[in-house]
mmCIF file of C-alpha atoms and ligand atoms in Angstrom:
data_model
loop_
_atom_site.group_PDB
_atom_site.id
_atom_site.type_symbol
_atom_site.label_atom_id
_atom_site.label_comp_id
_atom_site.label_asym_id
_atom_site.label_seq_id
_atom_site.Cartn_x
_atom_site.Cartn_y
_atom_site.Cartn_z
ATOM 1 C CA MET A 1 -47.062 -11.683 35.273
ATOM 2 C CA PRO A 2 -44.191 -11.771 32.784
ATOM 3 C CA ASN A 3 -44.605 -12.309 29.068
ATOM 4 C CA LYS A 4 -42.452 -14.795 27.177
ATOM 5 C CA LEU A 5 -41.763 -15.603 23.561
ATOM 6 C CA ILE A 6 -41.820 -18.989 21.898
ATOM 7 C CA THR A 7 -40.871 -19.826 18.310
ATOM 8 C CA GLN A 8 -42.917 -22.122 16.051
ATOM 9 C CA GLU A 9 -40.211 -24.787 16.263
ATOM 10 C CA ASN A 10 -40.057 -24.592 20.047
ATOM 11 C CA LEU A 11 -43.838 -24.720 20.314
ATOM 12 C CA LYS A 12 -43.808 -27.926 18.318
ATOM 13 C CA ALA A 13 -41.091 -29.392 20.554
ATOM 14 C CA LEU A 14 -42.947 -28.249 23.682
ATOM 15 C CA VAL A 15 -46.223 -29.889 22.620
ATOM 16 C CA ASN A 16 -44.401 -33.110 21.723
ATOM 17 C CA GLU A 17 -42.700 -33.134 25.115
ATOM 18 C CA LEU A 18 -45.967 -32.370 26.900
ATOM 19 C CA ALA A 19 -47.676 -35.239 25.043
ATOM 20 C CA ALA A 20 -45.159 -37.648 26.578
ATOM 21 C CA SER A 21 -46.166 -36.786 30.163
ATOM 22 C CA TYR A 22 -49.675 -35.304 30.022
ATOM 23 C CA ASP A 23 -52.939 -36.014 28.236
ATOM 24 C CA VAL A 24 -52.738 -33.245 25.639
ATOM 25 C CA PHE A 25 -56.060 -32.401 23.971
ATOM 26 C CA ALA A 26 -56.048 -30.149 20.923
ATOM 27 C CA PRO A 27 -58.052 -29.526 17.747
ATOM 28 C CA LYS A 28 -57.573 -32.772 15.801
ATOM 29 C CA ARG A 29 -59.158 -34.141 12.632
ATOM 30 C CA GLU A 30 -61.797 -36.755 13.406
ATOM 31 C CA ASN A 31 -62.781 -37.328 9.783
ATOM 32 C CA GLU A 32 -62.907 -35.446 6.489
ATOM 33 C CA ASN A 33 -65.436 -32.902 7.780
ATOM 34 C CA THR A 34 -64.867 -32.740 11.505
ATOM 35 C CA VAL A 35 -62.213 -31.259 13.768
ATOM 36 C CA SER A 36 -62.749 -31.783 17.509
ATOM 37 C CA PHE A 37 -60.617 -31.737 20.634
ATOM 38 C CA GLY A 38 -58.805 -35.083 20.636
ATOM 39 C CA LYS A 39 -55.808 -36.540 22.388
ATOM 40 C CA LEU A 40 -52.583 -35.673 20.590
ATOM 41 C CA GLN A 41 -49.797 -38.178 20.188
ATOM 42 C CA ALA A 42 -47.670 -35.670 18.260
ATOM 43 C CA PHE A 43 -47.810 -31.997 17.243
ATOM 44 C CA GLU A 44 -48.407 -32.971 13.588
ATOM 45 C CA GLU A 45 -51.951 -34.053 14.498
ATOM 46 C CA TYR A 46 -52.841 -30.546 15.682
ATOM 47 C CA VAL A 47 -55.098 -28.644 13.251
ATOM 48 C CA SER A 48 -54.066 -25.050 13.826
ATOM 49 C CA GLY A 49 -56.291 -23.094 11.442
ATOM 50 C CA VAL A 50 -59.694 -24.037 12.844
ATOM 51 C CA LEU A 51 -61.417 -21.512 15.104
ATOM 52 C CA LEU A 52 -64.577 -23.425 15.879
ATOM 53 C CA THR A 53 -63.967 -27.078 16.549
ATOM 54 C CA ASN A 54 -67.046 -29.291 16.232
ATOM 55 C CA THR A 55 -67.459 -29.354 20.005
ATOM 56 C CA THR A 56 -65.713 -27.343 22.705
ATOM 57 C CA ALA A 57 -62.954 -28.444 25.056
ATOM 58 C CA LYS A 58 -65.467 -28.394 27.923
ATOM 59 C CA ASP A 59 -65.969 -32.159 27.734
ATOM 60 C CA LYS A 60 -62.322 -32.772 28.600
ATOM 61 C CA VAL A 61 -63.016 -31.482 32.135
ATOM 62 C CA TYR A 62 -66.779 -31.770 32.487
ATOM 63 C CA LEU A 63 -67.254 -35.219 30.973
ATOM 64 C CA GLN A 64 -70.365 -35.874 28.893
ATOM 65 C CA SER A 65 -71.021 -38.945 31.004
ATOM 66 C CA GLU A 66 -69.148 -39.842 34.167
ATOM 67 C CA GLN A 67 -69.318 -41.854 37.325
ATOM 68 C CA LEU A 68 -69.471 -39.606 40.393
ATOM 69 C CA PHE A 69 -68.972 -42.274 43.043
ATOM 70 C CA GLN A 70 -69.674 -45.856 44.034
ATOM 71 C CA TYR A 71 -71.410 -46.780 47.261
ATOM 72 C CA GLU A 72 -71.802 -49.808 49.443
ATOM 73 C CA LEU A 73 -74.217 -50.201 52.347
ATOM 74 C CA LYS A 74 -72.499 -51.525 55.460
ATOM 75 C CA LYS A 75 -74.123 -52.582 58.715
ATOM 76 C CA ASP A 76 -74.333 -49.092 60.266
ATOM 77 C CA THR A 77 -73.056 -46.850 57.525
ATOM 78 C CA VAL A 78 -72.686 -46.220 53.794
ATOM 79 C CA GLU A 79 -69.203 -46.407 52.325
ATOM 80 C CA PHE A 80 -68.454 -44.133 49.378
ATOM 81 C CA LYS A 81 -65.656 -44.626 46.882
ATOM 82 C CA GLU A 82 -64.822 -41.399 45.024
ATOM 83 C CA LYS A 83 -63.507 -41.461 41.483
ATOM 84 C CA ALA A 84 -59.679 -41.399 41.369
ATOM 85 C CA PRO A 85 -58.278 -38.192 39.812
ATOM 86 C CA GLY A 86 -57.349 -38.573 36.139
ATOM 87 C CA LYS A 87 -53.949 -37.929 34.562
ATOM 88 C CA GLU A 88 -52.807 -34.312 34.409
ATOM 89 C CA ALA A 89 -54.003 -32.734 31.178
ATOM 90 C CA VAL A 90 -53.206 -29.827 28.885
ATOM 91 C CA ILE A 91 -55.854 -28.332 26.624
ATOM 92 C CA PHE A 92 -53.863 -26.791 23.799
ATOM 93 C CA GLY A 93 -54.953 -24.671 20.852
ATOM 94 C CA GLY A 94 -58.440 -23.740 22.034
ATOM 95 C CA ARG A 95 -59.674 -20.191 21.480
ATOM 96 C CA PRO A 96 -60.402 -17.359 23.948
ATOM 97 C CA CYS A 97 -64.188 -18.012 23.821
ATOM 98 C CA ASP A 98 -63.607 -21.662 24.811
ATOM 99 C CA ALA A 99 -61.293 -20.712 27.689
ATOM 100 C CA ARG A 100 -63.729 -18.056 28.858
ATOM 101 C CA GLY A 101 -66.385 -20.790 28.950
ATOM 102 C CA PHE A 102 -64.376 -22.519 31.680
ATOM 103 C CA ASP A 103 -64.166 -19.254 33.609
ATOM 104 C CA VAL A 104 -67.975 -18.951 33.444
ATOM 105 C CA ILE A 105 -68.808 -22.496 34.539
ATOM 106 C CA ASP A 106 -66.053 -22.586 37.191
ATOM 107 C CA LYS A 107 -68.282 -20.260 39.225
ATOM 108 C CA LEU A 108 -71.259 -22.608 38.886
ATOM 109 C CA PHE A 109 -69.419 -25.693 39.997
ATOM 110 C CA ASN A 110 -67.964 -23.901 43.015
ATOM 111 C CA TRP A 111 -70.845 -21.755 44.198
ATOM 112 C CA SER A 112 -72.453 -20.808 47.448
ATOM 113 C CA GLY A 113 -70.183 -23.023 49.549
ATOM 114 C CA TYR A 114 -70.690 -26.105 47.386
ATOM 115 C CA GLU A 115 -67.723 -27.429 45.438
ATOM 116 C CA ASP A 116 -68.390 -30.011 42.742
ATOM 117 C CA GLY A 117 -65.504 -32.456 43.283
ATOM 118 C CA PRO A 118 -65.357 -34.153 39.873
ATOM 119 C CA TYR A 119 -65.426 -30.833 37.997
ATOM 120 C CA THR A 120 -63.060 -28.844 40.223
ATOM 121 C CA GLY A 121 -60.733 -31.852 40.443
ATOM 122 C CA GLY A 122 -60.497 -31.915 36.650
ATOM 123 C CA ARG A 123 -59.918 -28.157 36.490
ATOM 124 C CA LYS A 124 -57.078 -28.294 39.025
ATOM 125 C CA ASN A 125 -55.498 -31.031 36.911
ATOM 126 C CA THR A 126 -55.720 -29.156 33.627
ATOM 127 C CA THR A 127 -53.587 -26.409 32.110
ATOM 128 C CA ILE A 128 -55.197 -24.379 29.349
ATOM 129 C CA ILE A 129 -52.987 -22.995 26.581
ATOM 130 C CA THR A 130 -55.066 -20.879 24.218
ATOM 131 C CA VAL A 131 -54.292 -19.297 20.847
ATOM 132 C CA SER A 132 -55.659 -15.843 19.932
ATOM 133 C CA CYS A 133 -57.839 -15.589 16.799
ATOM 134 C CA GLU A 134 -56.534 -13.518 13.921
ATOM 135 C CA LYS A 135 -59.592 -13.784 11.631
ATOM 136 C CA PRO A 136 -62.828 -14.209 13.574
ATOM 137 C CA GLU A 137 -65.771 -15.972 11.925
ATOM 138 C CA THR A 138 -68.869 -14.030 10.846
ATOM 139 C CA THR A 139 -70.770 -15.757 13.673
ATOM 140 C CA CYS A 140 -68.339 -14.636 16.415
ATOM 141 C CA PHE A 141 -69.541 -12.003 18.899
ATOM 142 C CA CYS A 142 -67.095 -12.332 21.810
ATOM 143 C CA THR A 143 -66.564 -8.556 22.027
ATOM 144 C CA SER A 144 -70.163 -8.175 23.254
ATOM 145 C CA PHE A 145 -69.087 -9.435 26.676
ATOM 146 C CA ALA A 146 -67.089 -7.548 29.307
ATOM 147 C CA GLY A 147 -63.416 -7.867 28.360
ATOM 148 C CA GLY A 148 -64.273 -10.329 25.565
ATOM 149 C CA SER A 149 -61.903 -10.289 22.611
ATOM 150 C CA PRO A 150 -60.327 -12.635 20.047
ATOM 151 C CA ALA A 151 -57.132 -12.076 22.093
ATOM 152 C CA ASP A 152 -58.609 -12.208 25.619
ATOM 153 C CA GLY A 153 -56.902 -14.403 28.207
ATOM 154 C CA LYS A 154 -59.778 -14.992 30.641
ATOM 155 C CA GLY A 155 -59.909 -18.686 31.586
ATOM 156 C CA SER A 156 -56.516 -19.425 29.998
ATOM 157 C CA ASP A 157 -53.344 -20.270 31.899
ATOM 158 C CA ILE A 158 -51.198 -19.270 28.938
ATOM 159 C CA LEU A 159 -52.363 -17.205 25.975
ATOM 160 C CA LEU A 160 -50.366 -17.450 22.753
ATOM 161 C CA THR A 161 -50.648 -14.618 20.247
ATOM 162 C CA PRO A 162 -48.769 -14.608 16.915
ATOM 163 C CA VAL A 163 -46.386 -11.643 16.777
ATOM 164 C CA SER A 164 -43.398 -11.147 14.441
ATOM 165 C CA GLY A 165 -43.292 -14.781 13.279
ATOM 166 C CA LYS A 166 -43.289 -16.091 16.863
ATOM 167 C CA PHE A 167 -45.842 -16.347 19.657
ATOM 168 C CA LEU A 168 -46.112 -13.992 22.574
ATOM 169 C CA ALA A 169 -46.856 -16.253 25.551
ATOM 170 C CA GLU A 170 -48.737 -14.460 28.315
ATOM 171 C CA LEU A 171 -48.467 -16.416 31.559
ATOM 172 C CA LEU A 172 -51.795 -15.582 33.134
ATOM 173 C CA THR A 173 -51.993 -17.878 36.157
ATOM 174 C CA GLU A 174 -49.682 -19.610 38.601
ATOM 175 C CA ARG A 175 -50.362 -22.858 36.736
ATOM 176 C CA GLY A 176 -49.258 -21.241 33.484
ATOM 177 C CA GLU A 177 -46.136 -19.836 35.120
ATOM 178 C CA LYS A 178 -45.243 -23.237 36.552
ATOM 179 C CA LEU A 179 -45.598 -24.959 33.209
ATOM 180 C CA ALA A 180 -43.475 -22.311 31.483
ATOM 181 C CA ALA A 181 -40.849 -22.593 34.251
ATOM 182 C CA LYS A 182 -40.742 -26.381 33.911
ATOM 183 C CA TYR A 183 -40.177 -26.118 30.149
ATOM 184 C CA SER A 184 -38.195 -22.877 30.287
ATOM 185 C CA LYS A 185 -35.719 -24.091 27.642
ATOM 186 C CA TYR A 186 -38.389 -23.428 24.997
ATOM 187 C CA PHE A 187 -39.170 -19.842 26.059
ATOM 188 C CA SER A 188 -37.280 -16.558 25.875
ATOM 189 C CA GLU A 189 -38.077 -13.179 27.406
ATOM 190 C CA ALA A 190 -40.502 -10.923 25.543
ATOM 191 C CA GLY A 191 -39.774 -7.235 25.128
ATOM 192 C CA GLU A 192 -41.996 -4.171 25.039
ATOM 193 C CA ALA A 193 -42.168 -4.348 21.230
ATOM 194 C CA GLU A 194 -43.834 -7.779 21.282
ATOM 195 C CA THR A 195 -46.267 -6.733 24.013
ATOM 196 C CA ALA A 196 -47.180 -3.668 21.947
ATOM 197 C CA ALA A 197 -47.583 -5.904 18.861
ATOM 198 C CA LYS A 198 -50.048 -8.050 20.846
ATOM 199 C CA ALA A 199 -52.135 -4.953 21.621
ATOM 200 C CA GLU A 200 -52.173 -4.091 17.894
ATOM 201 C CA PHE A 201 -53.120 -7.677 17.043
ATOM 202 C CA ALA A 202 -56.047 -7.544 19.491
ATOM 203 C CA LYS A 203 -57.255 -4.201 18.136
ATOM 204 C CA ALA A 204 -57.198 -5.444 14.541
ATOM 205 C CA ALA A 205 -58.929 -8.733 15.405
ATOM 206 C CA GLU A 206 -61.629 -6.987 17.456
ATOM 207 C CA ALA A 207 -62.354 -4.669 14.527
ATOM 208 C CA LYS A 208 -63.204 -7.741 12.415
ATOM 209 C CA ILE A 209 -66.044 -8.858 14.728
ATOM 210 C CA ALA A 210 -69.175 -8.063 12.746
ATOM 211 C CA LYS A 211 -71.720 -7.889 15.569
ATOM 212 C CA LYS A 212 -71.659 -6.418 19.057
ATOM 213 C CA LEU A 213 -74.748 -6.880 21.232
ATOM 214 C CA ASP A 214 -76.136 -4.215 23.539
ATOM 215 C CA LEU A 215 -76.396 -6.509 26.558
ATOM 216 C CA ALA A 216 -77.946 -3.934 28.891
ATOM 217 C CA ALA A 217 -80.815 -3.313 26.444
ATOM 218 C CA ILE A 218 -81.237 -7.066 25.895
ATOM 219 C CA LYS A 219 -81.443 -7.714 29.648
ATOM 220 C CA LYS A 220 -84.013 -4.957 30.065
ATOM 221 C CA ASN A 221 -86.153 -6.348 27.236
ATOM 222 C CA LEU A 222 -85.904 -9.930 28.495
ATOM 223 C CA ASP A 223 -86.856 -8.807 32.017
ATOM 224 C CA ALA A 224 -90.108 -7.479 30.571
ATOM 225 C CA SER A 225 -90.880 -10.086 27.914
ATOM 226 C CA PHE A 226 -91.566 -13.388 29.695
ATOM 227 C CA ASP A 227 -95.277 -13.306 28.728
ATOM 228 C CA SER A 228 -94.734 -11.608 25.384
ATOM 229 C CA PHE A 229 -96.392 -12.899 22.180
ATOM 230 C CA TYR A 230 -92.850 -12.808 20.754
ATOM 231 C CA TRP A 231 -92.178 -16.302 22.134
ATOM 232 C CA ASP A 232 -95.335 -17.713 20.463
ATOM 233 C CA THR A 233 -93.750 -17.551 17.011
ATOM 234 C CA VAL A 234 -89.967 -17.177 17.341
ATOM 235 C CA HIS A 235 -89.586 -20.808 18.449
ATOM 236 C CA LEU A 236 -91.566 -22.291 15.520
ATOM 237 C CA PRO A 237 -88.593 -23.276 13.294
ATOM 238 C CA CYS A 238 -86.861 -25.110 16.183
ATOM 239 C CA VAL A 239 -86.788 -28.879 15.690
ATOM 240 C CA LYS A 240 -85.773 -29.541 19.318
ATOM 241 C CA CYS A 241 -82.566 -31.356 18.390
ATOM 242 C CA GLY A 242 -80.607 -29.842 21.308
ATOM 243 C CA ALA A 243 -77.470 -29.369 19.164
ATOM 244 C CA CYS A 244 -77.184 -25.755 20.365
ATOM 245 C CA THR A 245 -76.771 -26.903 23.964
ATOM 246 C CA TYR A 246 -74.402 -29.805 23.337
ATOM 247 C CA VAL A 247 -71.855 -27.686 21.434
ATOM 248 C CA CYS A 248 -71.965 -24.775 23.879
ATOM 249 C CA PRO A 249 -68.956 -24.075 26.134
ATOM 250 C CA THR A 250 -71.205 -22.695 28.884
ATOM 251 C CA CYS A 251 -74.223 -25.059 28.924
ATOM 252 C CA TYR A 252 -73.873 -27.251 31.988
ATOM 253 C CA CYS A 253 -77.220 -28.995 32.703
ATOM 254 C CA PHE A 254 -77.043 -32.645 33.639
ATOM 255 C CA ASP A 255 -79.101 -35.633 34.706
ATOM 256 C CA ILE A 256 -78.260 -38.036 37.515
ATOM 257 C CA THR A 257 -78.812 -41.775 37.252
ATOM 258 C CA GLU A 258 -78.188 -44.599 39.683
ATOM 259 C CA LYS A 259 -76.933 -48.037 38.710
ATOM 260 C CA LYS A 260 -77.435 -50.817 41.193
ATOM 261 C CA PHE A 261 -74.913 -53.664 41.136
ATOM 262 C CA GLY A 262 -76.481 -55.784 43.837
ATOM 263 C CA TYR A 263 -78.659 -55.434 46.886
ATOM 264 C CA LEU A 264 -76.122 -53.351 48.814
ATOM 265 C CA ASN A 265 -73.963 -51.544 46.289
ATOM 266 C CA GLY A 266 -74.106 -49.391 43.184
ATOM 267 C CA GLU A 267 -72.879 -46.217 41.518
ATOM 268 C CA ARG A 268 -74.130 -42.727 40.741
ATOM 269 C CA ASN A 269 -73.556 -41.273 37.284
ATOM 270 C CA ARG A 270 -73.904 -37.867 35.734
ATOM 271 C CA THR A 271 -74.723 -37.259 32.064
ATOM 272 C CA TRP A 272 -75.206 -33.976 30.196
ATOM 273 C CA ASP A 273 -78.814 -33.054 29.590
ATOM 274 C CA SER A 274 -80.437 -30.314 27.523
ATOM 275 C CA CYS A 275 -83.114 -27.763 28.408
ATOM 276 C CA MET A 276 -84.392 -28.259 24.851
ATOM 277 C CA SER A 277 -85.441 -31.805 25.682
ATOM 278 C CA GLU A 278 -89.033 -32.446 26.811
ATOM 279 C CA MET A 279 -87.898 -34.899 29.475
ATOM 280 C CA PHE A 280 -85.523 -32.353 31.020
ATOM 281 C CA THR A 281 -88.117 -30.865 33.371
ATOM 282 C CA LYS A 282 -90.356 -33.916 33.756
ATOM 283 C CA MET A 283 -90.716 -34.648 37.448
ATOM 284 C CA ALA A 284 -91.122 -37.946 39.261
ATOM 285 C CA GLY A 285 -94.864 -37.389 39.750
ATOM 286 C CA GLY A 286 -95.316 -36.852 35.988
ATOM 287 C CA HIS A 287 -95.746 -33.041 36.068
ATOM 288 C CA ASN A 288 -93.794 -31.103 33.474
ATOM 289 C CA PRO A 289 -93.705 -27.291 33.732
ATOM 290 C CA ARG A 290 -92.231 -26.939 30.228
ATOM 291 C CA THR A 291 -94.373 -29.184 28.078
ATOM 292 C CA ASP A 292 -94.046 -27.279 24.828
ATOM 293 C CA THR A 293 -91.217 -26.019 22.630
ATOM 294 C CA LYS A 294 -92.110 -22.389 23.274
ATOM 295 C CA ARG A 295 -91.399 -22.680 26.999
ATOM 296 C CA ARG A 296 -88.211 -24.663 26.499
ATOM 297 C CA PHE A 297 -86.960 -22.333 23.774
ATOM 298 C CA ARG A 298 -87.695 -19.234 25.883
ATOM 299 C CA GLN A 299 -85.917 -20.784 28.856
ATOM 300 C CA ARG A 300 -82.641 -21.191 26.946
ATOM 301 C CA PHE A 301 -82.409 -17.494 26.068
ATOM 302 C CA MET A 302 -83.829 -16.247 29.369
ATOM 303 C CA HIS A 303 -81.335 -18.379 31.269
ATOM 304 C CA LYS A 304 -78.329 -17.198 29.295
ATOM 305 C CA PHE A 305 -79.086 -13.479 29.113
ATOM 306 C CA ARG A 306 -81.404 -12.811 32.064
ATOM 307 C CA TYR A 307 -81.445 -15.314 34.962
ATOM 308 C CA HIS A 308 -77.719 -16.020 34.886
ATOM 309 C CA VAL A 309 -76.982 -12.284 34.823
ATOM 310 C CA ASP A 310 -79.194 -11.840 37.906
ATOM 311 C CA ASN A 311 -77.271 -14.561 39.743
ATOM 312 C CA PHE A 312 -73.706 -14.150 38.500
ATOM 313 C CA LYS A 313 -73.519 -10.641 36.988
ATOM 314 C CA GLU A 314 -72.404 -12.053 33.664
ATOM 315 C CA GLU A 315 -74.020 -13.793 30.682
ATOM 316 C CA LEU A 316 -74.003 -17.556 30.268
ATOM 317 C CA CYS A 317 -72.489 -17.155 26.810
ATOM 318 C CA THR A 318 -69.050 -16.308 25.434
ATOM 319 C CA GLY A 319 -70.092 -15.373 21.903
ATOM 320 C CA CYS A 320 -68.401 -18.345 20.263
ATOM 321 C CA GLY A 321 -71.235 -18.629 17.744
ATOM 322 C CA ARG A 322 -71.208 -22.439 17.699
ATOM 323 C CA CYS A 323 -74.947 -22.696 18.355
ATOM 324 C CA ILE A 324 -75.539 -20.457 15.335
ATOM 325 C CA ARG A 325 -73.389 -22.612 13.091
ATOM 326 C CA ARG A 326 -74.744 -25.930 14.320
ATOM 327 C CA CYS A 327 -78.468 -25.116 14.388
ATOM 328 C CA PRO A 328 -80.019 -27.091 11.485
ATOM 329 C CA VAL A 329 -82.736 -24.458 10.957
ATOM 330 C CA GLY A 330 -80.564 -21.338 11.190
ATOM 331 C CA ILE A 331 -81.671 -19.945 14.544
ATOM 332 C CA ASP A 332 -79.277 -17.132 15.483
ATOM 333 C CA ILE A 333 -79.015 -16.452 19.219
ATOM 334 C CA ARG A 334 -77.951 -12.850 18.522
ATOM 335 C CA LYS A 335 -81.166 -12.125 16.639
ATOM 336 C CA VAL A 336 -83.417 -13.981 19.089
ATOM 337 C CA VAL A 337 -82.240 -11.938 22.086
ATOM 338 C CA GLU A 338 -81.992 -8.652 20.195
ATOM 339 C CA ASP A 339 -85.563 -8.929 18.881
ATOM 340 C CA ALA A 340 -87.124 -10.032 22.197
ATOM 341 C CA LYS A 341 -89.619 -7.523 23.491
HETATM 342 S S1 LIG B 401 -74.901 -19.766 23.622
HETATM 343 FE FE1 LIG B 401 -74.116 -20.127 21.554
HETATM 344 S S2 LIG B 401 -72.728 -18.377 21.169
HETATM 345 FE FE2 LIG B 401 -73.107 -18.438 23.396
HETATM 346 S S3 LIG B 401 -71.393 -19.653 24.217
HETATM 347 FE FE3 LIG B 401 -73.109 -21.093 23.843
HETATM 348 S S4 LIG B 401 -72.744 -21.911 21.754
HETATM 349 FE FE4 LIG B 401 -71.456 -20.069 22.014
HETATM 350 S S1 LIG B 402 -79.987 -26.285 17.465
HETATM 351 FE FE1 LIG B 402 -81.653 -25.023 16.632
HETATM 352 S S2 LIG B 402 -83.268 -26.509 16.101
HETATM 353 FE FE2 LIG B 402 -81.840 -27.590 17.481
HETATM 354 S S3 LIG B 402 -82.730 -27.250 19.545
HETATM 355 FE FE3 LIG B 402 -81.238 -25.604 19.225
HETATM 356 S S4 LIG B 402 -82.472 -23.875 18.405
HETATM 357 FE FE4 LIG B 402 -83.716 -25.762 18.174
#
């Protein structure tokens, strides 16, 4: 697909115009210490320098708590009322690891012939415009994953990379092409020089990533370490807060609850849940296969780097490093999986 160029001034005008017709979510200051994805009224609210927002953009598509449908019992049938699709949205200014997170969970919510309507509906309604990272954080490890890079476009509709005082805009999907065509007045054609500059940018940014995991060795060790003594001690500092799962762009576990309005009608809701919570695996009869922190802790790493690889041929992780930064006791996912044996 063709590459375009957009100037800083035109990007500002584009975002302002988008905000008039779409819900535009971008890194925005919540308070003195926190930048999260929030709804932009104007470009000025966008905080451009932050790589790791407090939470990811995932919750703009996969809502933390949402109604799935309402139901009403009729004489011979049950009538369902599906949630109406939301306004078209643009997620602007996220990073390649956030966009890749969507690519990973897209496969889960549309798997084995089952399509999750609320999630896929939100995805079809959302255009993702990502910005490449020039200076990765010390906790970033995106290059560990196949094709992962601070300038990788996987999961993005448009990837913006700063080159020669402008942005190279790679139109990576039909949705991205359509948006660029609709607002074509803001874009110009990119030449070979800018495309070459993007390749140089990516090379330089990748070289700044401090840690690259050997995923094949990790998988092999995890395959053999389920009953290892390793798990008896590595989990001990964990305080079971679940922060690591709530900030993750690829964690997707949820709980389902029913709310009854009357005798014949009610609604079904979905709310994020965490494998680090004791209640997560508690069954209706009272049995809980993961009663202790060790089992829950082991599950998180086994799921991300072993079971998910068996099922989907890729890790359930994009190397964003958020769980490392948010863990109150300093647990580093890179070290946990590298040391497992
Ligand atoms: S597991 Fe940690 S590093 Fe991997 S995607 Fe989730 S938050 Fe990011
Ligand atoms: S953030 Fe750290 S302490 Fe909290 S549940 Fe995750 S690993 Fe445990």
